[in-house]
CSV table of C-alpha atoms and ligand atoms in Angstrom, one decimal:
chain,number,residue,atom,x,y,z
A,1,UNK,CA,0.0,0.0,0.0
A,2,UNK,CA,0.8,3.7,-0.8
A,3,UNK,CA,0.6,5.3,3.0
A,4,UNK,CA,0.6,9.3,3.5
A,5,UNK,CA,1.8,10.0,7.2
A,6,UNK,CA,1.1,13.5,8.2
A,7,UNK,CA,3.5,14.4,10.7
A,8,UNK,CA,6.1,11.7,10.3
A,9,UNK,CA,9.0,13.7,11.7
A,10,UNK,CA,7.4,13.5,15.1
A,11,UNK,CA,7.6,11.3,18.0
A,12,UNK,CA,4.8,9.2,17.0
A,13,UNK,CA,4.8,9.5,13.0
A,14,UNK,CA,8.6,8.6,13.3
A,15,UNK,CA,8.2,5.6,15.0
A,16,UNK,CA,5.1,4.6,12.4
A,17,UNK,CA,7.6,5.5,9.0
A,18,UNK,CA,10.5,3.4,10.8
A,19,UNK,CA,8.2,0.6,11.5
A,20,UNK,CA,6.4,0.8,8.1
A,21,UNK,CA,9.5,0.8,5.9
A,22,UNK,CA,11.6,-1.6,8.4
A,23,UNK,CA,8.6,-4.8,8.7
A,24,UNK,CA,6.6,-4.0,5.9
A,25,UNK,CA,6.4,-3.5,1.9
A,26,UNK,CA,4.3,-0.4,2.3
A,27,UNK,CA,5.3,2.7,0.5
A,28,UNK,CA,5.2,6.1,3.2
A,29,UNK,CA,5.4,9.7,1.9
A,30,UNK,CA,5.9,11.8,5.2
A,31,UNK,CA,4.0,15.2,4.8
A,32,UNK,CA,5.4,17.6,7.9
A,33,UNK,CA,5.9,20.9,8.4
A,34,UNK,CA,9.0,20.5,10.7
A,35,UNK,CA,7.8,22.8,13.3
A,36,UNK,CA,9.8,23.0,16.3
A,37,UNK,CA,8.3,19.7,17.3
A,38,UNK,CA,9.7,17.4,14.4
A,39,UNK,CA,13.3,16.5,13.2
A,40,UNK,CA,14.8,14.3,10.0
A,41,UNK,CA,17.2,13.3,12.2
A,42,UNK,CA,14.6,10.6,13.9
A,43,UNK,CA,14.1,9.6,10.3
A,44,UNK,CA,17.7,8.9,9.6
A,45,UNK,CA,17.8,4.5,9.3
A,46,UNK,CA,15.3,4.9,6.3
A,47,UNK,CA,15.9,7.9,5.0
A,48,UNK,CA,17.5,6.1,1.6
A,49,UNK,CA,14.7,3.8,1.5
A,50,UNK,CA,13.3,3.5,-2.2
A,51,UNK,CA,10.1,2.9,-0.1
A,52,UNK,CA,10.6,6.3,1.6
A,53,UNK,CA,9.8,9.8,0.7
A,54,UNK,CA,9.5,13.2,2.6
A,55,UNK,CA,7.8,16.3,1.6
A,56,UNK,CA,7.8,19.4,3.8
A,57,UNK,CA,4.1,21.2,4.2
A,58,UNK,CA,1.6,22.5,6.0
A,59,UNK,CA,-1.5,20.7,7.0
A,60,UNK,CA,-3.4,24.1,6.5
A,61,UNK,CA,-2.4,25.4,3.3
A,62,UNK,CA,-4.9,23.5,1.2
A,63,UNK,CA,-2.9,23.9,-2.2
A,64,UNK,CA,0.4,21.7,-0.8
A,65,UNK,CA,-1.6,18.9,1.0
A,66,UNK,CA,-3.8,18.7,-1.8
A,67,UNK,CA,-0.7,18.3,-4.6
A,68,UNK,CA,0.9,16.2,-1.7
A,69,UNK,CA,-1.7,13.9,-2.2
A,70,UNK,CA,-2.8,13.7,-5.7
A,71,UNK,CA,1.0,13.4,-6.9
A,72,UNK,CA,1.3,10.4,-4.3
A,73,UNK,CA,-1.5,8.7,-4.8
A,74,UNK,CA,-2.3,7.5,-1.4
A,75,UNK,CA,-4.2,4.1,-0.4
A,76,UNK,CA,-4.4,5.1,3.5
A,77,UNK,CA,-3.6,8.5,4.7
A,78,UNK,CA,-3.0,8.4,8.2
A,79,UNK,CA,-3.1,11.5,10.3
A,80,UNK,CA,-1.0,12.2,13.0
A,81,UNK,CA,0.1,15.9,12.8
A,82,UNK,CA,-1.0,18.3,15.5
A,83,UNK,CA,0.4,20.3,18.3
A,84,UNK,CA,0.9,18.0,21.1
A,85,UNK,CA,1.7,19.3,23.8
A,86,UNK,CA,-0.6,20.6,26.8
A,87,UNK,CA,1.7,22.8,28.2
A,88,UNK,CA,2.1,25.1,25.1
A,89,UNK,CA,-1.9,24.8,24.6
A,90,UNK,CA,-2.1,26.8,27.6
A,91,UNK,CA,0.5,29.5,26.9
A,92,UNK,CA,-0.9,29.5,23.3
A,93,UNK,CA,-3.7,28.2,22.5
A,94,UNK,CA,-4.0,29.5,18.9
A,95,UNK,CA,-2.1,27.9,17.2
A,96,UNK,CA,-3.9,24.2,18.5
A,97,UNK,CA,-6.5,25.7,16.8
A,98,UNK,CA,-5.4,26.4,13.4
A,99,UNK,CA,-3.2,23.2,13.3
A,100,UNK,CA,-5.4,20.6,15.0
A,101,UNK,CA,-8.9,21.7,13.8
A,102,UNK,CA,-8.4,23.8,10.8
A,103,UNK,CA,-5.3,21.7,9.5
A,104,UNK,CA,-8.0,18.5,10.3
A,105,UNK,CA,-10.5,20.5,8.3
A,106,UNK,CA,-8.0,21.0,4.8
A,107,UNK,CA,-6.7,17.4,5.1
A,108,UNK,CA,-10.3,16.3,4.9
A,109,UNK,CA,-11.3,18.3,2.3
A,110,UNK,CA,-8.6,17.2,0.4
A,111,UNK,CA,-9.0,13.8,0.9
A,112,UNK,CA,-12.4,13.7,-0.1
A,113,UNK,CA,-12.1,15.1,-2.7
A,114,UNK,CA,-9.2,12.6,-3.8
A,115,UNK,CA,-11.5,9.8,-2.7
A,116,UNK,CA,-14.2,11.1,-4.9
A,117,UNK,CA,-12.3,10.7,-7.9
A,118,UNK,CA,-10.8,6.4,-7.2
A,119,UNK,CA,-12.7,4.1,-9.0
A,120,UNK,CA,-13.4,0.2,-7.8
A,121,UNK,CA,-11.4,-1.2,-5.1
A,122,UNK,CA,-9.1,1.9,-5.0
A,123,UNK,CA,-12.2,3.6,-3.6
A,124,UNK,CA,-13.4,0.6,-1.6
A,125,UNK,CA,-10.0,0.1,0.1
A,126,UNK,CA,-9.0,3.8,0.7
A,127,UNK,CA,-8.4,4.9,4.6
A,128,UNK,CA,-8.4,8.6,6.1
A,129,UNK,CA,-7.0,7.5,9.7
A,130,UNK,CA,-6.9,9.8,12.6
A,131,UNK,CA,-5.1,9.5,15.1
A,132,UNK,CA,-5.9,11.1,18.9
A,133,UNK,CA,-5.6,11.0,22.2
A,134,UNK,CA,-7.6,10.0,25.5
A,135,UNK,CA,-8.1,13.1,26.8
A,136,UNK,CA,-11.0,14.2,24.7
A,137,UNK,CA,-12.7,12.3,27.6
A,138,UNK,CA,-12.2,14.2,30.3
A,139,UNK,CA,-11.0,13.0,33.7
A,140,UNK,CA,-11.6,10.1,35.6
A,141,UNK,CA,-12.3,9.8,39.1
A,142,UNK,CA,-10.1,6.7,41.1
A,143,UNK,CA,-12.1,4.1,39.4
A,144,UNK,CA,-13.6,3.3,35.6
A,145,UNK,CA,-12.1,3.4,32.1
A,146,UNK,CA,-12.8,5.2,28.7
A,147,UNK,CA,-14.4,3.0,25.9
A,148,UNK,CA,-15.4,4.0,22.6
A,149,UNK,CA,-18.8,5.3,24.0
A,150,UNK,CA,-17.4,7.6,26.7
A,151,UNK,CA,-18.7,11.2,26.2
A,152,UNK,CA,-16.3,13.8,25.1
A,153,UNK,CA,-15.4,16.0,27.9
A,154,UNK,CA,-12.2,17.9,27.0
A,155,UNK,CA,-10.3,20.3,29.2
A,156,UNK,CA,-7.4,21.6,27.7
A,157,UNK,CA,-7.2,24.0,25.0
A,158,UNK,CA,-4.7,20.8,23.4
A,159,UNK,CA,-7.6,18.3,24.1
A,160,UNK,CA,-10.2,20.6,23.1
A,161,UNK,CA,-8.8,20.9,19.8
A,162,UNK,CA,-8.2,17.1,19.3
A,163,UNK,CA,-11.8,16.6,20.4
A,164,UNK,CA,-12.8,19.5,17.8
A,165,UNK,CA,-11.1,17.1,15.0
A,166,UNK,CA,-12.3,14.1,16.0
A,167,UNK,CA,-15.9,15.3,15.3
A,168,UNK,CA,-14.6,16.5,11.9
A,169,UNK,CA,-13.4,14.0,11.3
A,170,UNK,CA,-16.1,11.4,12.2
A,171,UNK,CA,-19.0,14.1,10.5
A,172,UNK,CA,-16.7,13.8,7.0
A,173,UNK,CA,-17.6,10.2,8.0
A,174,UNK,CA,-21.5,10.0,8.0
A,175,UNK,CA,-22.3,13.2,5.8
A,176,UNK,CA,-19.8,12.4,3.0
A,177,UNK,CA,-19.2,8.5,3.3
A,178,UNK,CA,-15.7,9.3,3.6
A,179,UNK,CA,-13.8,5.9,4.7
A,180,UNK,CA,-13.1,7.3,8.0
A,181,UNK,CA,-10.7,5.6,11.4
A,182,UNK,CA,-10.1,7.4,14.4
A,183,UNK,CA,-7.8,5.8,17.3
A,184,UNK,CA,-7.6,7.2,21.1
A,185,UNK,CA,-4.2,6.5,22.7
A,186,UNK,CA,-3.1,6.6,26.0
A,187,UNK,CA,0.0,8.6,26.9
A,188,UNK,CA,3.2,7.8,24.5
A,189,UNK,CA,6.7,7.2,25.6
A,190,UNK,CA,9.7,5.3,24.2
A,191,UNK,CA,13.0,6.8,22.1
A,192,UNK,CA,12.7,9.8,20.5
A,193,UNK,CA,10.5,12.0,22.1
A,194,UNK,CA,10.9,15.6,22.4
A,195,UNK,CA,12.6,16.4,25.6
A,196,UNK,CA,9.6,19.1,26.7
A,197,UNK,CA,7.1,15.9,27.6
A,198,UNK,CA,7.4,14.5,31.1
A,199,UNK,CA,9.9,11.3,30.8
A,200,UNK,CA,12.5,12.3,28.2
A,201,UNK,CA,12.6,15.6,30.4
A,202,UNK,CA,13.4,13.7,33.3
A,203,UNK,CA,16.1,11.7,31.6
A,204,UNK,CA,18.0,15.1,30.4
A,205,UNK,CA,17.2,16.9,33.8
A,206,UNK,CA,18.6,14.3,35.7
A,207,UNK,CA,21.8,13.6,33.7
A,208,UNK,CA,22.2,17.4,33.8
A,209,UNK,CA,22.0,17.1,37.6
A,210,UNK,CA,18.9,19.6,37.9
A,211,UNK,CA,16.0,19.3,40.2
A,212,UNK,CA,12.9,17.1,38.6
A,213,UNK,CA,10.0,19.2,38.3
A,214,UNK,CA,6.9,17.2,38.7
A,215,UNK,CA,3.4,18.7,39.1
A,216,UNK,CA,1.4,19.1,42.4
A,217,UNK,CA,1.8,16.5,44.9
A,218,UNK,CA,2.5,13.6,41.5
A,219,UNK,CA,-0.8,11.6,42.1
A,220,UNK,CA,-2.0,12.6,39.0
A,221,UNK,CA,-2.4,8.9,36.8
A,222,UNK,CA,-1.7,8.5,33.2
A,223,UNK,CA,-1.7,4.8,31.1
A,224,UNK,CA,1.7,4.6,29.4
A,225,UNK,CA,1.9,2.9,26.0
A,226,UNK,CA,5.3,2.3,24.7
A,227,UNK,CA,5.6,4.0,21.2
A,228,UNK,CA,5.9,1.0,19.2
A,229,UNK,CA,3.2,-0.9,20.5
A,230,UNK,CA,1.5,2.2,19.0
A,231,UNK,CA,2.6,2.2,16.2
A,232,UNK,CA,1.6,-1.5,15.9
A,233,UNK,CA,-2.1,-0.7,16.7
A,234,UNK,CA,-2.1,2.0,13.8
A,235,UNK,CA,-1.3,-0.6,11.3
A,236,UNK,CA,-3.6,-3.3,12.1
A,237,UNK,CA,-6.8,-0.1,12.6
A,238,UNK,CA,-5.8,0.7,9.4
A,239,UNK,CA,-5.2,-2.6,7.3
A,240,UNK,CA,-8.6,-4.3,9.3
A,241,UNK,CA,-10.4,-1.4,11.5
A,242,UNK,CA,-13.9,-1.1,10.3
A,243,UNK,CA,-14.3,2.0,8.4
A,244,UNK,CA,-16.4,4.8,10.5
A,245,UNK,CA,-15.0,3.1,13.9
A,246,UNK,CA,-13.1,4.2,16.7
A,247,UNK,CA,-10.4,2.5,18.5
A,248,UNK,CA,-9.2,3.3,22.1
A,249,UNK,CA,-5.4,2.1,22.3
A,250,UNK,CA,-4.2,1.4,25.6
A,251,UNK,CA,-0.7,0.3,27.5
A,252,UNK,CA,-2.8,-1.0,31.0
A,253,UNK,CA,0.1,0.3,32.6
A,254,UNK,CA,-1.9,3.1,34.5
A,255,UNK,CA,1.0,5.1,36.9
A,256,UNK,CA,1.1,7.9,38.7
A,257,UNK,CA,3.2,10.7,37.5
A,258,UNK,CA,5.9,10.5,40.9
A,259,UNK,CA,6.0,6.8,40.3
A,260,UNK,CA,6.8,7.5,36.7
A,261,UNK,CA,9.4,9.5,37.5
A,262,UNK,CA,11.0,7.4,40.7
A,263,UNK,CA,10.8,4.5,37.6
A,264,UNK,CA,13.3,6.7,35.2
A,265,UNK,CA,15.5,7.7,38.2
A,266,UNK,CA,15.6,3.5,39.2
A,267,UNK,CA,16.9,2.9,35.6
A,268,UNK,CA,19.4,5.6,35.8
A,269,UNK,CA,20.6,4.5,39.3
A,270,UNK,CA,21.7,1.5,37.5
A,271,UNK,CA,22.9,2.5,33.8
A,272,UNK,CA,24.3,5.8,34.8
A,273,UNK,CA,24.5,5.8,38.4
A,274,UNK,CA,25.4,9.6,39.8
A,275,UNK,CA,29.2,10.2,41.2
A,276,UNK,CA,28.4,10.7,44.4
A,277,UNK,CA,26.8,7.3,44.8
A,278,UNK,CA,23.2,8.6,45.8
A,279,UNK,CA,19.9,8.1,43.7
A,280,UNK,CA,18.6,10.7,40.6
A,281,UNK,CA,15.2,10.8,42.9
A,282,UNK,CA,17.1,13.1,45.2
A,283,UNK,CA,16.8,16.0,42.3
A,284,UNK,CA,13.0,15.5,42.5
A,285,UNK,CA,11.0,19.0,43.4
A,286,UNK,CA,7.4,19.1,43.5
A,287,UNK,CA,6.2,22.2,41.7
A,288,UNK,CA,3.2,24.3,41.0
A,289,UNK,CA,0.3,22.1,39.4
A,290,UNK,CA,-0.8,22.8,35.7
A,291,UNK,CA,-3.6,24.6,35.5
A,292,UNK,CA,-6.7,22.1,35.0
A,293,UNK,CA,-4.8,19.0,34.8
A,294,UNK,CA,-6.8,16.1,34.6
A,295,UNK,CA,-6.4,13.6,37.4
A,296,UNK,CA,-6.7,10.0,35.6
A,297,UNK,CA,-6.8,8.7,32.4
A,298,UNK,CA,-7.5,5.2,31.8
A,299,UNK,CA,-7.8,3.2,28.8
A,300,UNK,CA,-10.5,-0.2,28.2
A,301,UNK,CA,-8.4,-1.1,25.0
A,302,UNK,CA,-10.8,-4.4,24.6
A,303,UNK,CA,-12.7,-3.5,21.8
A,304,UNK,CA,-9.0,-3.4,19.8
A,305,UNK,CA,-8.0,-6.3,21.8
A,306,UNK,CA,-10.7,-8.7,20.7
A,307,UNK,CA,-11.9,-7.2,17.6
A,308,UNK,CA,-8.6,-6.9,15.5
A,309,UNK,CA,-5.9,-9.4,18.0
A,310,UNK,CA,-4.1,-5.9,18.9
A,311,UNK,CA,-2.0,-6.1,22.6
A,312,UNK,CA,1.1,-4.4,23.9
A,313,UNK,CA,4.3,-6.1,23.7
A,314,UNK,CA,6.1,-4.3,26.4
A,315,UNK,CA,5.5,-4.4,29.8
A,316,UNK,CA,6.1,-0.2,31.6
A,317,UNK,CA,9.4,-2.2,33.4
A,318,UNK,CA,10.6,-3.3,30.2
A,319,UNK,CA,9.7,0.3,27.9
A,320,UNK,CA,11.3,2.1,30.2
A,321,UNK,CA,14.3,0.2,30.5
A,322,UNK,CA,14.6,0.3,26.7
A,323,UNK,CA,13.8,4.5,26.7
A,324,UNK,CA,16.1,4.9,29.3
A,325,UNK,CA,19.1,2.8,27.4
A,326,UNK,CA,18.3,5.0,24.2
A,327,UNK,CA,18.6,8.2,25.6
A,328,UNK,CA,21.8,7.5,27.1
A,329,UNK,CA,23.2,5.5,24.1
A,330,UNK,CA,21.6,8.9,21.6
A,331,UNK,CA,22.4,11.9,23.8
A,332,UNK,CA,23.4,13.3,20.4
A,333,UNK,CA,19.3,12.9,19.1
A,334,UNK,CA,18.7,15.3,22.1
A,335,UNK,CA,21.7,17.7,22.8
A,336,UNK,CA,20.7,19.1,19.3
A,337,UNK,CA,17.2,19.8,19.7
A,338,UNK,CA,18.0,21.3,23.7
A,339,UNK,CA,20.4,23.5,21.7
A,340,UNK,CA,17.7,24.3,19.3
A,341,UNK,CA,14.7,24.9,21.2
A,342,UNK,CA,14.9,25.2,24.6
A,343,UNK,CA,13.1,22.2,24.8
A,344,UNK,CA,13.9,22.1,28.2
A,345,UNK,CA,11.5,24.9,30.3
A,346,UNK,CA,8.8,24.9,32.0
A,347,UNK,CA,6.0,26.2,30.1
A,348,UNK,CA,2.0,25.7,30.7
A,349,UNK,CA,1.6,28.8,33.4
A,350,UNK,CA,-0.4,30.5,31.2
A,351,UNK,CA,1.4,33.5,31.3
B,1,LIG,P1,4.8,15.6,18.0
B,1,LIG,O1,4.5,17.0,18.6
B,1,LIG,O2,6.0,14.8,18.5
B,1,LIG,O3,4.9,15.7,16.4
B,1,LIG,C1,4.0,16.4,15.7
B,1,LIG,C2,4.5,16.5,14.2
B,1,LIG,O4,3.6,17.2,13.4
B,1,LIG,C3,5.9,17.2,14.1
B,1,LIG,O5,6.7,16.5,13.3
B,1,LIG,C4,5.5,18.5,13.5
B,1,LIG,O6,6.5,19.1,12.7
B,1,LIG,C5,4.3,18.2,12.7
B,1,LIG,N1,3.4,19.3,12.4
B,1,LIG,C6,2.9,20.2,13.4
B,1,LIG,N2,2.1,21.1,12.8
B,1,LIG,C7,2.1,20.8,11.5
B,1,LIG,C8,1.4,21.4,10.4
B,1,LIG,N3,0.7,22.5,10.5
B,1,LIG,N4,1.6,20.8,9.1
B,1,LIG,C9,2.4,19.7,9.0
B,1,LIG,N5,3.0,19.1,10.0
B,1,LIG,C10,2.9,19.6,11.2
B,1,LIG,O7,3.5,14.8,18.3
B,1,LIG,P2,3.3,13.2,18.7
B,1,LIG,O8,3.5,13.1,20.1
B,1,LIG,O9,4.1,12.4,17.8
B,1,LIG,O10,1.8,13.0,18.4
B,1,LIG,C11,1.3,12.7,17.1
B,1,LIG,C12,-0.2,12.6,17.1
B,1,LIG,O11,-0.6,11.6,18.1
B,1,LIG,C13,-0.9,13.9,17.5
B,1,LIG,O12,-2.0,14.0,16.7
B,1,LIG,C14,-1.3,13.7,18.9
B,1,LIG,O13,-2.4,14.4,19.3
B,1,LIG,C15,-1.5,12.2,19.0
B,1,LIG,N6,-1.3,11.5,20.3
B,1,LIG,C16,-0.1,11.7,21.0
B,1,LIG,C17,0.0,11.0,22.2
B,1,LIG,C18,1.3,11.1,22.9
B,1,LIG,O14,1.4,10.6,24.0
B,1,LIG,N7,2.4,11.7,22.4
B,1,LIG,C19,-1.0,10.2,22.7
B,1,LIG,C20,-2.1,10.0,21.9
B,1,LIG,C21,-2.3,10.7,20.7
């Protein structure tokens, strides 16, 4: 298959093009804008791939996405650009908007209109898949788990705007017949992550010997899916998902945010322990909670589970080992974009 990955020179659409072009035949053209979030570098092991190609663009200029796809021809488009992360959604929420709804918006336009004009099983077998998050469902309490059916109930400006394309995106569905996917994930970690989110940042804090900043009193509880197991989900929603479905994708490795980060300084103690013999956890600082941020997110990832075989392959123990090992082996991958971006600060104080 012909696969257009919007996005691919981020953290998630990375690991989707590396897994695409190193275990399957598929054909990826990654469309990305390289905003501050995405980098070639990540791409690097399949950047000479015949099977490979990149084209730099914006999701929201209509003209570019709409060449992008017509010259590529795509059988599955798969949709992961967006702004990511909640902290900047605060500070600046505009630009979640444009990106994440509008951008949504364009590449459905163009993709219907691309669909419009495949004939026979071209048509039949062509994919728009979206790719989300969990927290267009709000916050859960200490108990329960988001399905499929759970009412949207965003909070963020970031989730907001991811909820705002999801409807898009499932409207283009039932008004247009538009071969539609969406998939919910829990919270991503694994190599290659920019080093603003919470665990790379603790990996580059800590080897820099600075205090860990972690939120409130750390009780707040995310479900951690390791990147590839991700990525794995994506492909079989896409090759067997039933078109107009949603998926929720799930690690059922629920943790709170202190034992995350007690987890990443545990690995460290043993790969890189500190020259004065104590433990990274001793840099830990609780800090000023994010405004609004959701207590608990939990995933029921059944419906994936039994309806297309889909299950994680790593354990939390065993992700985070491997993160942590690749951050310290690719400290090159990171020292770049810190120079770059000041990837590094606390943001999300709204002012
Ligand atoms: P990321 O921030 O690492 O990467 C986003 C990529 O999109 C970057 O390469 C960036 O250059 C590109 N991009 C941004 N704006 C663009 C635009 N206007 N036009 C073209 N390209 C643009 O994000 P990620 O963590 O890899 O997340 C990918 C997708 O998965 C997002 O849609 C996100 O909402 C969703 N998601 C993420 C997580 C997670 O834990 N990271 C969990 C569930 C769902």
């Amino acid at each position: 298959m012909r696969i257009l990955v919007t996005g691919g020179a981020g953290f998630i659409g990375s690991a989707l093009v590396r897994h695409l072009i190193g275990n399957t035949e598929h054909e990826v053209l990654n469309f990305d804008k390289l905003t501050y979030a995405g980098t070639l570098t990540s791409l690097s092991s399949v950047a000479s791939s015949p099977r490979y190609s990149f084209k730099q663009g914006d999701i929201c200029d209509e003209r570019a996405v709409a060449t992008a796809i017509q010259d590529f021809q795509p059988d599955v488009i798969t949709h992961l650009a967006a702004e990511s992360h909640v902290d900047r959604s605060i500070d600046g929420p505009g630009a979640f908007i444009q990106t994440n709804v509008v951008g949504t918006y364009t590449m459905l336009t163009a993709a219907l209109d691309y669909w419009r004009g495949l004939e026979g099983r071209r048509r039949e077998q062509f994919r728009f898949h979206h790719i989300s998050t969990d927290e267009v469902f709000g916050s859960l309490g200490e108990t329960g788990y988001f399905t499929e059916k759970t009412p949207y109930d965003p909070r963020s400006p970031y989730s907001a705007s991811k909820a705002g394309s999801d409807h898009l995106v499932s409207a283009w569905g039932h008004t247009y017949g538009l071969p539609v996917l969406i998939t919910n994930c829990s919270n991503n970690y694994g190599p290659y992550h920019f080093p603003e989110k919470l665990i790379p940042l603790m990996i580059v804090k800590a080897l820099a010997g600075e205090p860990l900043p972690v939120y409130g009193n750390g009780a707040n509880v995310r479900d951690w899916l390791y990147v590839e197991d991700h990525v794995r989900a994506l492909q079989s929603v896409f090759e067997q998902g039933v078109p107009g479905q949603t998926y929720n994708v799930g690690g059922n490795s629920e943790r709170r945010n202190i034992d995350v980060v007690e987890a990443v300084c545990g690995v460290l103690d043993r790969l890189q322990p500190r020259e004065d013999g104590h433990s990274y956890s001793q840099q830990i600082t609780y800090v000023a909670d994010r405004p609004g941020h959701d207590q608990r997110y939990a995933i029921d990832a059944a419906k994936i589970a039994d309806g297309l075989g889909w299950r994680p392959l790593e354990s939390f123990e065993s992700g985070i080992e491997k993160t942590v090992s690749w951050y310290l082996d690719n400290r090159n991958w990171w020292a770049e974009i810190l120079d770059r971006t000041q990837a590094a600060t606390r943001r999300g104080l709204g002012g």
